[in-house]
Amino acid sequence: MSGQGKVVCEWSFWVHSFMAGEALAPTWLYCQSNNNLTKTGHLLALDGAKERLHLFKADLVEEGSFDSVIEGCDGVFHTASPVAVEVSDPQAELIDPALRGTINILRSCAKVPSVKRVVVTSSMATVVFNGKSLTPDVLVDESWFSNPLLLEQSKLWYMLSKTLAEEAAWKFAKENGIDMVTLNPGWVIGPLSHPTPSLRAQTFPNTPYTWVDVRDVANAHIQAYELLEASGRFCLVETVSDSSETLKILHKFYPALHISEKPADDTPYVPAFQVSQEKAKGLGIHFTPLEVSLKDTIESLKENNLISF
């Protein structure tokens, strides 16, 4: 698929900044939309932004809000979804916005014949929660789908919102003949695009984490759009590591960094499973090692004066 033409991305996720940096090549016109355009200085400072980056205001949950933005586009990246750990009303705060936002984007795409492909940022949250045992001999791949009922019973609301949104997206895409690809990254880490995170010290659950570098996720989005043969879902995980192993890496490089080594509870550690990289490698992705991602994350936090030690 040619990179020539115009693509649109709506965002609330820092991956979009790295995507913009890669997509602002001379052959692309890159449009981004959000309902808040006050925090865009980091985007406007990118090379090529003056000539090829257009910003639009749009409301993800308002049907038709993206019609005019998508008109004439060749590709669409849907990267936005609300993220929250603690919510008072999961239906209103997470599930409805995720579902409505995804379907609204796809409805707008269905009206525009020029759209060749839609790339949706999903999550490993839509993959691993199906009740199967996650032991070291288990290899998780794109054929796995999380069970919404299990997520609801466990009150894993963010995971449920992403699972229902991806499920609805595939149904709509198939019914309306939309060429759609979903990317399913694990926990995304790496350097910041702009210094806006909210940081606080906290304990951590004694469970495995699926890690992936933000730059690899951004690259995967671009490749998923440009490679004609790309199809279906793509798990994006460099490694699965428990909290203690991750802390060992951090303490190895930053012994003065004070991080809690106490788990949030006394739940016994569950050995890590594995995630297949076979499909992701078909996108040409060479995953950044976790050690590099962690070091770059800490260095970025230091450079932006968000931590000091």
Short mmCIF file of C-alpha atoms in Angstrom, two decimals:
data_model
loop_
_atom_site.label_atom_id
_atom_site.label_comp_id
_atom_site.label_asym_id
_atom_site.label_seq_id
_atom_site.Cartn_x
_atom_site.Cartn_y
_atom_site.Cartn_z
CA MET A 1 0.00 0.00 0.00
CA SER A 2 1.46 3.34 -0.98
CA GLY A 3 2.29 5.84 1.73
CA GLN A 4 1.21 8.67 -0.53
CA GLY A 5 -1.92 10.57 0.40
CA LYS A 6 -3.61 11.70 3.57
CA VAL A 7 -4.17 9.83 6.81
CA VAL A 8 -6.00 10.86 9.97
CA CYS A 9 -5.35 9.87 13.57
CA GLU A 10 -7.43 10.77 16.62
CA TRP A 11 -5.63 10.42 19.90
CA SER A 12 -5.46 10.41 23.66
CA PHE A 13 -2.43 8.13 23.82
CA TRP A 14 1.22 9.14 23.71
CA VAL A 15 1.96 6.61 20.96
CA HIS A 16 0.36 9.10 18.55
CA SER A 17 3.26 11.51 18.99
CA PHE A 18 5.78 8.91 17.85
CA MET A 19 3.43 7.91 15.04
CA ALA A 20 3.28 11.52 13.91
CA GLY A 21 7.05 11.73 13.90
CA GLU A 22 7.25 8.72 11.59
CA ALA A 23 4.26 9.63 9.44
CA LEU A 24 5.28 13.20 8.67
CA ALA A 25 7.31 12.07 5.68
CA PRO A 26 7.17 14.08 2.44
CA THR A 27 4.67 11.62 0.95
CA TRP A 28 2.14 11.94 3.79
CA LEU A 29 -0.31 14.57 4.92
CA TYR A 30 -0.95 13.73 8.57
CA CYS A 31 -4.12 14.98 10.26
CA GLN A 32 -4.84 14.62 13.97
CA SER A 33 -8.02 15.34 15.83
CA ASN A 34 -8.99 15.65 19.47
CA ASN A 35 -11.57 17.53 21.52
CA ASN A 36 -8.77 19.50 23.21
CA LEU A 37 -6.20 21.24 21.02
CA THR A 38 -4.47 23.18 23.80
CA LYS A 39 -1.68 20.65 24.35
CA THR A 40 -0.24 20.29 20.87
CA GLY A 41 3.06 22.16 21.03
CA HIS A 42 5.07 18.93 20.97
CA LEU A 43 3.31 17.94 17.74
CA LEU A 44 3.72 21.29 16.03
CA ALA A 45 7.45 21.16 16.81
CA LEU A 46 7.96 17.94 14.82
CA ASP A 47 9.90 18.03 11.57
CA GLY A 48 7.50 18.53 8.68
CA ALA A 49 4.60 19.54 10.91
CA LYS A 50 4.29 23.03 9.45
CA GLU A 51 3.77 21.67 5.95
CA ARG A 52 1.99 18.38 6.55
CA LEU A 53 0.33 18.29 9.98
CA HIS A 54 -3.25 19.52 10.23
CA LEU A 55 -5.05 19.61 13.59
CA PHE A 56 -8.82 19.37 13.95
CA LYS A 57 -11.17 19.55 16.90
CA ALA A 58 -13.61 16.65 17.12
CA ASP A 59 -15.58 14.75 19.76
CA LEU A 60 -14.99 11.02 19.76
CA VAL A 61 -18.39 10.13 21.22
CA GLU A 62 -20.38 12.43 18.95
CA GLU A 63 -21.65 10.58 15.89
CA GLY A 64 -20.57 12.25 12.66
CA SER A 65 -17.96 14.42 14.38
CA PHE A 66 -15.22 12.88 12.23
CA ASP A 67 -17.06 12.86 8.90
CA SER A 68 -15.46 16.02 7.54
CA VAL A 69 -12.02 15.16 8.95
CA ILE A 70 -11.93 11.72 7.33
CA GLU A 71 -13.32 12.92 3.99
CA GLY A 72 -10.66 12.34 1.33
CA CYS A 73 -8.37 10.31 3.61
CA ASP A 74 -6.60 7.13 2.55
CA GLY A 75 -6.13 5.73 6.05
CA VAL A 76 -7.39 6.19 9.59
CA PHE A 77 -5.67 5.38 12.90
CA HIS A 78 -8.04 5.02 15.85
CA THR A 79 -5.78 5.18 18.92
CA ALA A 80 -7.98 6.81 21.56
CA SER A 81 -9.76 5.11 24.46
CA PRO A 82 -10.32 6.24 28.06
CA VAL A 83 -7.88 4.75 30.57
CA ALA A 84 -8.57 4.68 34.30
CA VAL A 85 -7.85 2.28 37.14
CA GLU A 86 -10.42 3.61 39.60
CA VAL A 87 -13.84 4.68 38.35
CA SER A 88 -17.15 5.33 40.07
CA ASP A 89 -19.27 4.53 37.00
CA PRO A 90 -17.43 2.10 34.69
CA GLN A 91 -20.23 2.06 32.13
CA ALA A 92 -20.25 5.83 31.68
CA GLU A 93 -16.54 6.50 32.21
CA LEU A 94 -14.97 3.62 30.30
CA ILE A 95 -17.27 1.24 28.47
CA ASP A 96 -19.61 3.65 26.67
CA PRO A 97 -16.86 6.03 25.45
CA ALA A 98 -14.71 3.13 24.22
CA LEU A 99 -17.59 1.49 22.38
CA ARG A 100 -19.21 4.63 20.99
CA GLY A 101 -15.89 6.17 20.03
CA THR A 102 -14.79 3.12 18.07
CA ILE A 103 -18.08 2.67 16.25
CA ASN A 104 -18.38 6.40 15.50
CA ILE A 105 -14.96 6.36 13.83
CA LEU A 106 -15.86 3.28 11.80
CA ARG A 107 -19.21 4.79 10.78
CA SER A 108 -17.40 7.83 9.44
CA CYS A 109 -14.93 5.59 7.60
CA ALA A 110 -17.76 3.60 6.03
CA LYS A 111 -19.04 6.81 4.41
CA VAL A 112 -15.70 7.60 2.72
CA PRO A 113 -14.78 5.43 -0.30
CA SER A 114 -11.20 6.70 -0.33
CA VAL A 115 -10.35 5.06 3.02
CA LYS A 116 -8.22 2.02 2.21
CA ARG A 117 -7.55 0.80 5.73
CA VAL A 118 -8.35 1.51 9.37
CA VAL A 119 -5.77 0.67 12.05
CA VAL A 120 -7.21 0.35 15.56
CA THR A 121 -5.13 0.42 18.74
CA SER A 122 -6.51 -2.37 20.88
CA SER A 123 -4.71 -4.04 23.79
CA MET A 124 -3.41 -7.30 25.19
CA ALA A 125 -6.28 -6.78 27.62
CA THR A 126 -8.54 -8.10 24.85
CA VAL A 127 -6.42 -11.23 24.48
CA VAL A 128 -5.30 -12.88 27.72
CA PHE A 129 -8.37 -12.84 29.99
CA ASN A 130 -10.19 -15.94 28.77
CA GLY A 131 -9.88 -18.19 31.80
CA LYS A 132 -7.08 -20.32 30.38
CA SER A 133 -4.13 -21.14 32.58
CA LEU A 134 -1.18 -18.78 32.02
CA THR A 135 1.84 -20.93 32.81
CA PRO A 136 5.40 -20.77 31.42
CA ASP A 137 4.63 -23.40 28.77
CA VAL A 138 1.66 -21.42 27.39
CA LEU A 139 2.11 -19.40 24.20
CA VAL A 140 -0.52 -16.68 23.80
CA ASP A 141 -1.27 -15.57 20.25
CA GLU A 142 -3.77 -13.61 18.17
CA SER A 143 -6.34 -16.42 18.28
CA TRP A 144 -6.98 -15.70 21.97
CA PHE A 145 -9.91 -13.46 22.93
CA SER A 146 -10.76 -12.23 26.42
CA ASN A 147 -14.09 -13.29 27.88
CA PRO A 148 -16.33 -10.24 28.61
CA LEU A 149 -18.32 -12.13 31.25
CA LEU A 150 -15.15 -13.08 33.11
CA LEU A 151 -13.92 -9.47 32.98
CA GLU A 152 -17.24 -8.16 34.27
CA GLN A 153 -17.31 -10.66 37.12
CA SER A 154 -13.74 -9.68 38.02
CA LYS A 155 -14.58 -5.96 37.74
CA LEU A 156 -11.73 -5.41 35.31
CA TRP A 157 -13.48 -2.46 33.73
CA TYR A 158 -10.74 -1.09 31.48
CA MET A 159 -10.05 -4.56 30.11
CA LEU A 160 -13.78 -5.01 29.56
CA SER A 161 -14.10 -1.68 27.73
CA LYS A 162 -11.26 -2.58 25.34
CA THR A 163 -12.60 -6.10 24.78
CA LEU A 164 -16.13 -4.93 23.98
CA ALA A 165 -14.80 -2.16 21.73
CA GLU A 166 -12.61 -4.51 19.69
CA GLU A 167 -15.39 -7.08 19.48
CA ALA A 168 -17.81 -4.44 18.18
CA ALA A 169 -15.18 -3.09 15.77
CA TRP A 170 -14.63 -6.46 14.11
CA LYS A 171 -18.37 -7.00 13.78
CA PHE A 172 -18.92 -3.56 12.21
CA ALA A 173 -15.89 -3.84 9.92
CA LYS A 174 -16.98 -7.21 8.56
CA GLU A 175 -20.58 -6.10 8.06
CA ASN A 176 -19.51 -2.92 6.24
CA GLY A 177 -16.56 -4.19 4.21
CA ILE A 178 -13.92 -2.13 6.05
CA ASP A 179 -10.29 -3.26 5.77
CA MET A 180 -9.33 -3.11 9.44
CA VAL A 181 -6.24 -4.16 11.39
CA THR A 182 -5.97 -4.17 15.19
CA LEU A 183 -2.76 -3.83 17.18
CA ASN A 184 -2.73 -5.34 20.65
CA PRO A 185 0.18 -3.92 22.68
CA GLY A 186 0.99 -4.85 26.25
CA TRP A 187 2.10 -2.30 28.85
CA VAL A 188 3.67 0.50 26.82
CA ILE A 189 6.84 2.12 28.17
CA GLY A 190 9.60 4.29 26.76
CA PRO A 191 10.62 7.94 26.43
CA LEU A 192 8.01 10.65 26.82
CA SER A 193 6.79 12.71 23.89
CA HIS A 194 5.91 15.58 26.24
CA PRO A 195 6.14 16.01 30.04
CA THR A 196 2.54 15.51 31.14
CA PRO A 197 2.26 12.25 33.10
CA SER A 198 0.84 12.11 36.60
CA LEU A 199 3.33 10.24 38.76
CA ARG A 200 2.84 8.81 42.21
CA ALA A 201 4.53 6.15 44.29
CA GLN A 202 2.48 3.02 44.78
CA THR A 203 2.78 -0.68 45.47
CA PHE A 204 2.48 -3.15 42.62
CA PRO A 205 0.56 -6.41 42.13
CA ASN A 206 2.69 -9.54 42.17
CA THR A 207 1.78 -10.56 38.60
CA PRO A 208 3.42 -10.77 35.16
CA TYR A 209 3.40 -7.74 32.88
CA THR A 210 3.49 -7.75 29.08
CA TRP A 211 5.99 -5.03 28.09
CA VAL A 212 6.52 -3.23 24.78
CA ASP A 213 8.37 -0.07 23.77
CA VAL A 214 6.32 2.93 22.63
CA ARG A 215 8.53 3.36 19.56
CA ASP A 216 7.86 -0.22 18.47
CA VAL A 217 4.13 0.30 18.89
CA ALA A 218 4.25 3.48 16.80
CA ASN A 219 6.24 1.74 14.08
CA ALA A 220 3.80 -1.18 14.08
CA HIS A 221 0.93 1.22 13.41
CA ILE A 222 2.69 2.68 10.38
CA GLN A 223 3.61 -0.75 9.02
CA ALA A 224 0.11 -2.12 9.63
CA TYR A 225 -1.20 0.65 7.39
CA GLU A 226 1.46 0.54 4.70
CA LEU A 227 1.87 -3.22 4.23
CA LEU A 228 -0.88 -4.47 1.95
CA GLU A 229 -0.60 -8.02 3.32
CA ALA A 230 -1.18 -6.95 6.94
CA SER A 231 -4.47 -8.30 8.25
CA GLY A 232 -6.23 -9.30 11.44
CA ARG A 233 -4.76 -8.80 14.89
CA PHE A 234 -1.15 -8.29 15.98
CA CYS A 235 0.06 -8.95 19.53
CA LEU A 236 2.85 -6.51 20.41
CA VAL A 237 4.88 -7.76 23.39
CA GLU A 238 8.67 -7.78 23.73
CA THR A 239 8.70 -9.83 26.91
CA VAL A 240 6.57 -10.95 29.83
CA SER A 241 8.25 -10.08 33.11
CA ASP A 242 7.11 -10.14 36.72
CA SER A 243 7.44 -7.07 38.90
CA SER A 244 10.48 -8.33 40.79
CA GLU A 245 12.42 -8.97 37.57
CA THR A 246 11.57 -5.51 36.29
CA LEU A 247 12.73 -3.93 39.55
CA LYS A 248 15.99 -5.86 39.37
CA ILE A 249 16.70 -4.27 35.99
CA LEU A 250 15.94 -0.78 37.33
CA HIS A 251 18.09 -1.27 40.42
CA LYS A 252 20.91 -2.62 38.26
CA PHE A 253 21.14 0.62 36.30
CA TYR A 254 19.81 3.02 38.94
CA PRO A 255 20.73 1.81 42.44
CA ALA A 256 19.83 5.23 43.90
CA LEU A 257 16.29 5.10 42.51
CA HIS A 258 13.82 4.45 45.33
CA ILE A 259 11.05 2.14 44.18
CA SER A 260 8.74 0.11 46.36
CA GLU A 261 9.72 -3.55 46.44
CA LYS A 262 6.62 -4.53 48.35
CA PRO A 263 3.75 -6.14 46.41
CA ALA A 264 0.29 -4.67 46.79
CA ASP A 265 -0.92 -7.93 48.34
CA ASP A 266 0.31 -11.35 49.41
CA THR A 267 -0.89 -13.11 46.26
CA PRO A 268 1.69 -15.74 45.27
CA TYR A 269 3.60 -14.89 42.13
CA VAL A 270 2.28 -16.59 38.99
CA PRO A 271 5.10 -17.62 36.61
CA ALA A 272 5.19 -15.70 33.34
CA PHE A 273 3.60 -17.02 30.16
CA GLN A 274 4.83 -16.27 26.64
CA VAL A 275 3.37 -14.16 23.83
CA SER A 276 3.95 -15.07 20.19
CA GLN A 277 5.92 -12.53 18.12
CA GLU A 278 5.47 -14.37 14.83
CA LYS A 279 2.82 -12.08 13.33
CA ALA A 280 4.46 -8.91 14.64
CA LYS A 281 7.72 -9.86 12.97
CA GLY A 282 5.75 -10.01 9.72
CA LEU A 283 5.36 -6.24 10.11
CA GLY A 284 9.14 -5.93 10.25
CA ILE A 285 9.11 -5.17 13.97
CA HIS A 286 12.35 -5.83 15.84
CA PHE A 287 11.36 -5.37 19.46
CA THR A 288 13.40 -3.09 21.70
CA PRO A 289 14.76 -5.08 24.68
CA LEU A 290 13.06 -4.34 27.99
CA GLU A 291 16.32 -3.14 29.55
CA VAL A 292 16.67 -0.46 26.85
CA SER A 293 13.04 0.62 27.21
CA LEU A 294 13.33 0.93 30.98
CA LYS A 295 16.57 2.92 30.79
CA ASP A 296 15.12 5.26 28.16
CA THR A 297 11.99 5.72 30.29
CA ILE A 298 13.98 6.73 33.37
CA GLU A 299 16.30 9.01 31.38
CA SER A 300 13.29 10.71 29.79
CA LEU A 301 11.66 11.26 33.19
CA LYS A 302 14.92 12.78 34.46
CA GLU A 303 15.29 15.04 31.42
CA ASN A 304 11.77 16.34 31.95
CA ASN A 305 12.38 16.92 35.68
CA LEU A 306 9.68 14.45 36.64
CA ILE A 307 11.98 12.44 38.89
CA SER A 308 15.27 13.17 40.61
CA PHE A 309 17.63 10.94 42.55
#
